[in-house]
Amino acid sequence: MKRLKRDPQERAFVRGYQHGLQGKSKELCPFDQGNNSRQAWMNGWREGRSDNWDGLTGASAVHRLNAVHAVG
């Protein structure tokens, strides 16, 4: 059975969110300037930083990520 690949921008968003949630710098973005994946990563990073500042960690952050992703 073949596995479906997830959208690369969705993966970039999730990775950026995780970095932001952990309080890591946006300078750690692995994508080049002008890349759509970079924009998705930065959007995820911003959401993650916001959730970090709001005190969301652990399971509450996972639920928040799923809610953000379902809407987006």
Short mmCIF file of N, CA, C and O in Angstrom, two decimals:
data_model
loop_
_atom_site.label_atom_id
_atom_site.label_comp_id
_atom_site.label_asym_id
_atom_site.label_seq_id
_atom_site.Cartn_x
_atom_site.Cartn_y
_atom_site.Cartn_z
N MET A 1 0.84 -1.16 0.00
CA MET A 1 0.00 0.00 0.00
C MET A 1 0.90 1.24 0.00
O MET A 1 1.85 1.34 0.77
N LYS A 2 0.59 2.17 -0.88
CA LYS A 2 1.37 3.39 -0.96
C LYS A 2 0.91 4.37 0.12
O LYS A 2 -0.26 4.47 0.42
N ARG A 3 1.88 5.09 0.66
CA ARG A 3 1.55 6.14 1.62
C ARG A 3 1.47 7.46 0.88
O ARG A 3 2.27 7.75 0.01
N LEU A 4 0.48 8.23 1.23
CA LEU A 4 0.34 9.55 0.63
C LEU A 4 1.32 10.50 1.29
O LEU A 4 1.47 10.51 2.51
N LYS A 5 1.99 11.29 0.47
CA LYS A 5 2.90 12.29 1.02
C LYS A 5 2.09 13.51 1.42
O LYS A 5 1.17 13.92 0.73
N ARG A 6 2.46 14.07 2.55
CA ARG A 6 1.80 15.29 2.99
C ARG A 6 2.32 16.46 2.19
O ARG A 6 3.42 16.43 1.65
N ASP A 7 1.51 17.47 2.13
CA ASP A 7 1.87 18.69 1.43
C ASP A 7 3.16 19.27 2.03
O ASP A 7 3.25 19.41 3.26
N PRO A 8 4.15 19.62 1.22
CA PRO A 8 5.41 20.15 1.76
C PRO A 8 5.22 21.44 2.56
O PRO A 8 5.93 21.67 3.54
N GLN A 9 4.25 22.25 2.19
CA GLN A 9 4.01 23.48 2.94
C GLN A 9 3.36 23.18 4.28
O GLN A 9 3.60 23.87 5.27
N GLU A 10 2.55 22.15 4.33
CA GLU A 10 1.95 21.75 5.61
C GLU A 10 3.05 21.25 6.56
O GLU A 10 3.08 21.61 7.73
N ARG A 11 3.97 20.46 6.02
CA ARG A 11 5.09 19.97 6.84
C ARG A 11 5.95 21.13 7.31
O ARG A 11 6.40 21.16 8.46
N ALA A 12 6.20 22.09 6.43
CA ALA A 12 7.01 23.26 6.81
C ALA A 12 6.32 24.05 7.91
O ALA A 12 6.96 24.51 8.86
N PHE A 13 5.00 24.22 7.81
CA PHE A 13 4.24 24.93 8.83
C PHE A 13 4.38 24.24 10.18
O PHE A 13 4.66 24.89 11.19
N VAL A 14 4.21 22.94 10.20
CA VAL A 14 4.28 22.18 11.45
C VAL A 14 5.68 22.27 12.05
O VAL A 14 5.83 22.48 13.25
N ARG A 15 6.70 22.16 11.22
CA ARG A 15 8.07 22.25 11.73
C ARG A 15 8.35 23.65 12.28
O ARG A 15 9.00 23.80 13.31
N GLY A 16 7.86 24.67 11.59
CA GLY A 16 8.03 26.04 12.08
C GLY A 16 7.29 26.24 13.38
O GLY A 16 7.80 26.90 14.30
N TYR A 17 6.08 25.69 13.47
CA TYR A 17 5.29 25.80 14.70
C TYR A 17 6.05 25.17 15.87
O TYR A 17 6.12 25.75 16.95
N GLN A 18 6.61 24.00 15.64
CA GLN A 18 7.35 23.32 16.71
C GLN A 18 8.55 24.14 17.16
O GLN A 18 8.82 24.24 18.36
N HIS A 19 9.26 24.75 16.21
CA HIS A 19 10.40 25.59 16.58
C HIS A 19 9.94 26.80 17.38
O HIS A 19 10.56 27.17 18.38
N GLY A 20 8.88 27.43 16.94
CA GLY A 20 8.36 28.60 17.65
C GLY A 20 7.88 28.25 19.04
O GLY A 20 8.10 28.99 19.99
N LEU A 21 7.22 27.14 19.17
CA LEU A 21 6.70 26.70 20.46
C LEU A 21 7.83 26.42 21.45
O LEU A 21 7.68 26.65 22.64
N GLN A 22 8.95 25.96 20.93
CA GLN A 22 10.10 25.68 21.78
C GLN A 22 10.92 26.93 22.06
O GLN A 22 11.92 26.87 22.78
N GLY A 23 10.53 28.06 21.47
CA GLY A 23 11.23 29.32 21.72
C GLY A 23 12.49 29.50 20.90
O GLY A 23 13.33 30.32 21.21
N LYS A 24 12.63 28.71 19.84
CA LYS A 24 13.83 28.81 19.00
C LYS A 24 13.74 30.02 18.07
O LYS A 24 12.65 30.51 17.77
N SER A 25 14.88 30.45 17.59
CA SER A 25 14.97 31.63 16.74
C SER A 25 14.43 31.36 15.33
O SER A 25 14.59 30.26 14.79
N LYS A 26 13.85 32.38 14.74
CA LYS A 26 13.37 32.26 13.36
C LYS A 26 14.53 32.17 12.38
O LYS A 26 14.35 31.77 11.23
N GLU A 27 15.72 32.51 12.83
CA GLU A 27 16.92 32.42 11.99
C GLU A 27 17.28 30.97 11.68
O GLU A 27 18.09 30.71 10.80
N LEU A 28 16.67 30.02 12.38
CA LEU A 28 16.93 28.60 12.14
C LEU A 28 16.11 28.03 10.99
O LEU A 28 16.18 26.83 10.72
N CYS A 29 15.35 28.87 10.31
CA CYS A 29 14.51 28.41 9.19
C CYS A 29 15.40 27.75 8.13
O CYS A 29 16.37 28.36 7.66
N PRO A 30 15.09 26.51 7.74
CA PRO A 30 15.95 25.78 6.80
C PRO A 30 15.68 26.11 5.33
O PRO A 30 16.36 25.57 4.46
N PHE A 31 14.74 26.99 5.04
CA PHE A 31 14.37 27.25 3.65
C PHE A 31 14.95 28.57 3.15
O PHE A 31 15.20 29.49 3.92
N ASP A 32 15.15 28.64 1.84
CA ASP A 32 15.70 29.83 1.20
C ASP A 32 14.68 30.95 1.11
O ASP A 32 13.47 30.69 1.09
N GLN A 33 15.18 32.18 1.02
CA GLN A 33 14.32 33.36 0.85
C GLN A 33 13.52 33.23 -0.44
O GLN A 33 14.02 32.74 -1.44
N GLY A 34 12.26 33.65 -0.41
CA GLY A 34 11.41 33.60 -1.59
C GLY A 34 10.77 32.25 -1.86
O GLY A 34 10.07 32.06 -2.84
N ASN A 35 10.98 31.31 -1.00
CA ASN A 35 10.44 29.96 -1.15
C ASN A 35 9.07 29.90 -0.45
O ASN A 35 8.91 30.41 0.65
N ASN A 36 8.08 29.27 -1.09
CA ASN A 36 6.75 29.14 -0.48
C ASN A 36 6.82 28.36 0.84
O ASN A 36 6.08 28.65 1.77
N SER A 37 7.70 27.38 0.89
CA SER A 37 7.85 26.61 2.12
C SER A 37 8.40 27.49 3.24
O SER A 37 8.06 27.31 4.40
N ARG A 38 9.26 28.45 2.88
CA ARG A 38 9.79 29.36 3.90
C ARG A 38 8.66 30.18 4.50
O ARG A 38 8.59 30.38 5.71
N GLN A 39 7.75 30.66 3.65
CA GLN A 39 6.63 31.46 4.15
C GLN A 39 5.74 30.62 5.07
O GLN A 39 5.31 31.09 6.12
N ALA A 40 5.49 29.37 4.69
CA ALA A 40 4.69 28.48 5.53
C ALA A 40 5.41 28.23 6.86
O ALA A 40 4.78 28.22 7.92
N TRP A 41 6.73 28.03 6.81
CA TRP A 41 7.52 27.80 8.02
C TRP A 41 7.43 29.00 8.94
O TRP A 41 7.21 28.86 10.14
N MET A 42 7.58 30.21 8.37
CA MET A 42 7.53 31.43 9.17
C MET A 42 6.14 31.63 9.78
O MET A 42 6.02 32.06 10.93
N ASN A 43 5.09 31.33 9.03
CA ASN A 43 3.73 31.42 9.57
C ASN A 43 3.56 30.46 10.75
O ASN A 43 2.98 30.82 11.78
N GLY A 44 4.06 29.25 10.60
CA GLY A 44 4.00 28.28 11.69
C GLY A 44 4.82 28.74 12.88
O GLY A 44 4.39 28.61 14.03
N TRP A 45 5.99 29.31 12.61
CA TRP A 45 6.85 29.80 13.69
C TRP A 45 6.14 30.91 14.48
O TRP A 45 6.16 30.91 15.70
N ARG A 46 5.48 31.82 13.77
CA ARG A 46 4.76 32.91 14.44
C ARG A 46 3.64 32.36 15.33
O ARG A 46 3.43 32.82 16.45
N GLU A 47 2.89 31.39 14.81
CA GLU A 47 1.82 30.77 15.60
C GLU A 47 2.41 30.08 16.83
O GLU A 47 1.87 30.18 17.93
N GLY A 48 3.52 29.38 16.63
CA GLY A 48 4.16 28.68 17.74
C GLY A 48 4.68 29.64 18.80
O GLY A 48 4.55 29.39 20.00
N ARG A 49 5.28 30.74 18.38
CA ARG A 49 5.77 31.74 19.34
C ARG A 49 4.61 32.35 20.12
O ARG A 49 4.69 32.54 21.32
N SER A 50 3.54 32.63 19.41
CA SER A 50 2.36 33.20 20.07
C SER A 50 1.83 32.23 21.12
O SER A 50 1.51 32.63 22.24
N ASP A 51 1.75 30.96 20.77
CA ASP A 51 1.27 29.95 21.72
C ASP A 51 2.26 29.79 22.87
O ASP A 51 1.86 29.58 24.01
N ASN A 52 3.56 29.90 22.58
CA ASN A 52 4.57 29.83 23.63
C ASN A 52 4.38 30.97 24.62
O ASN A 52 4.42 30.76 25.83
N TRP A 53 4.15 32.16 24.13
CA TRP A 53 3.94 33.32 25.00
C TRP A 53 2.65 33.19 25.80
O TRP A 53 2.54 33.70 26.90
N ASP A 54 1.65 32.49 25.20
CA ASP A 54 0.38 32.29 25.90
C ASP A 54 0.46 31.15 26.92
O ASP A 54 -0.52 30.87 27.61
N GLY A 55 1.59 30.48 26.98
CA GLY A 55 1.80 29.42 27.97
C GLY A 55 1.34 28.05 27.54
O GLY A 55 1.25 27.15 28.37
N LEU A 56 1.06 27.86 26.27
CA LEU A 56 0.65 26.53 25.81
C LEU A 56 1.88 25.65 25.63
O LEU A 56 2.83 26.01 24.96
N THR A 57 1.85 24.49 26.24
CA THR A 57 2.92 23.52 26.09
C THR A 57 2.32 22.12 26.10
O THR A 57 1.19 21.93 26.52
N GLY A 58 3.07 21.18 25.66
CA GLY A 58 2.64 19.79 25.71
C GLY A 58 1.37 19.51 24.94
O GLY A 58 1.21 19.91 23.80
N ALA A 59 0.43 18.81 25.57
CA ALA A 59 -0.80 18.38 24.91
C ALA A 59 -1.66 19.55 24.47
O ALA A 59 -2.29 19.50 23.42
N SER A 60 -1.68 20.63 25.24
CA SER A 60 -2.51 21.77 24.85
C SER A 60 -2.00 22.40 23.56
O SER A 60 -2.78 22.87 22.74
N ALA A 61 -0.69 22.37 23.34
CA ALA A 61 -0.12 22.91 22.10
C ALA A 61 -0.47 22.01 20.92
O ALA A 61 -0.75 22.50 19.83
N VAL A 62 -0.48 20.70 21.15
CA VAL A 62 -0.83 19.77 20.07
C VAL A 62 -2.27 19.99 19.64
O VAL A 62 -2.58 20.04 18.46
N HIS A 63 -3.16 20.16 20.60
CA HIS A 63 -4.56 20.41 20.28
C HIS A 63 -4.72 21.74 19.53
O HIS A 63 -5.50 21.84 18.60
N ARG A 64 -3.96 22.73 19.94
CA ARG A 64 -4.01 24.04 19.28
C ARG A 64 -3.53 23.92 17.85
O ARG A 64 -4.10 24.48 16.94
N LEU A 65 -2.42 23.20 17.62
CA LEU A 65 -1.88 23.01 16.28
C LEU A 65 -2.89 22.33 15.38
O LEU A 65 -3.10 22.73 14.24
N ASN A 66 -3.56 21.30 15.90
CA ASN A 66 -4.58 20.61 15.10
C ASN A 66 -5.73 21.54 14.76
O ASN A 66 -6.26 21.50 13.66
N ALA A 67 -6.13 22.41 15.68
CA ALA A 67 -7.22 23.34 15.43
C ALA A 67 -6.81 24.39 14.40
O ALA A 67 -7.59 24.72 13.51
N VAL A 68 -5.60 24.88 14.49
CA VAL A 68 -5.10 25.88 13.52
C VAL A 68 -5.01 25.25 12.15
O VAL A 68 -5.39 25.86 11.15
N HIS A 69 -4.52 24.03 12.09
CA HIS A 69 -4.36 23.36 10.80
C HIS A 69 -5.68 23.00 10.15
O HIS A 69 -5.81 23.00 8.94
N ALA A 70 -6.67 22.67 10.93
CA ALA A 70 -7.98 22.33 10.38
C ALA A 70 -8.63 23.53 9.71
O ALA A 70 -9.31 23.39 8.69
N VAL A 71 -8.40 24.71 10.26
CA VAL A 71 -8.97 25.93 9.70
C VAL A 71 -8.19 26.36 8.48
O VAL A 71 -8.75 26.78 7.49
N GLY A 72 -6.84 26.30 8.56
CA GLY A 72 -5.95 26.79 7.50
C GLY A 72 -5.92 25.86 6.37
O GLY A 72 -6.12 25.93 5.27
#
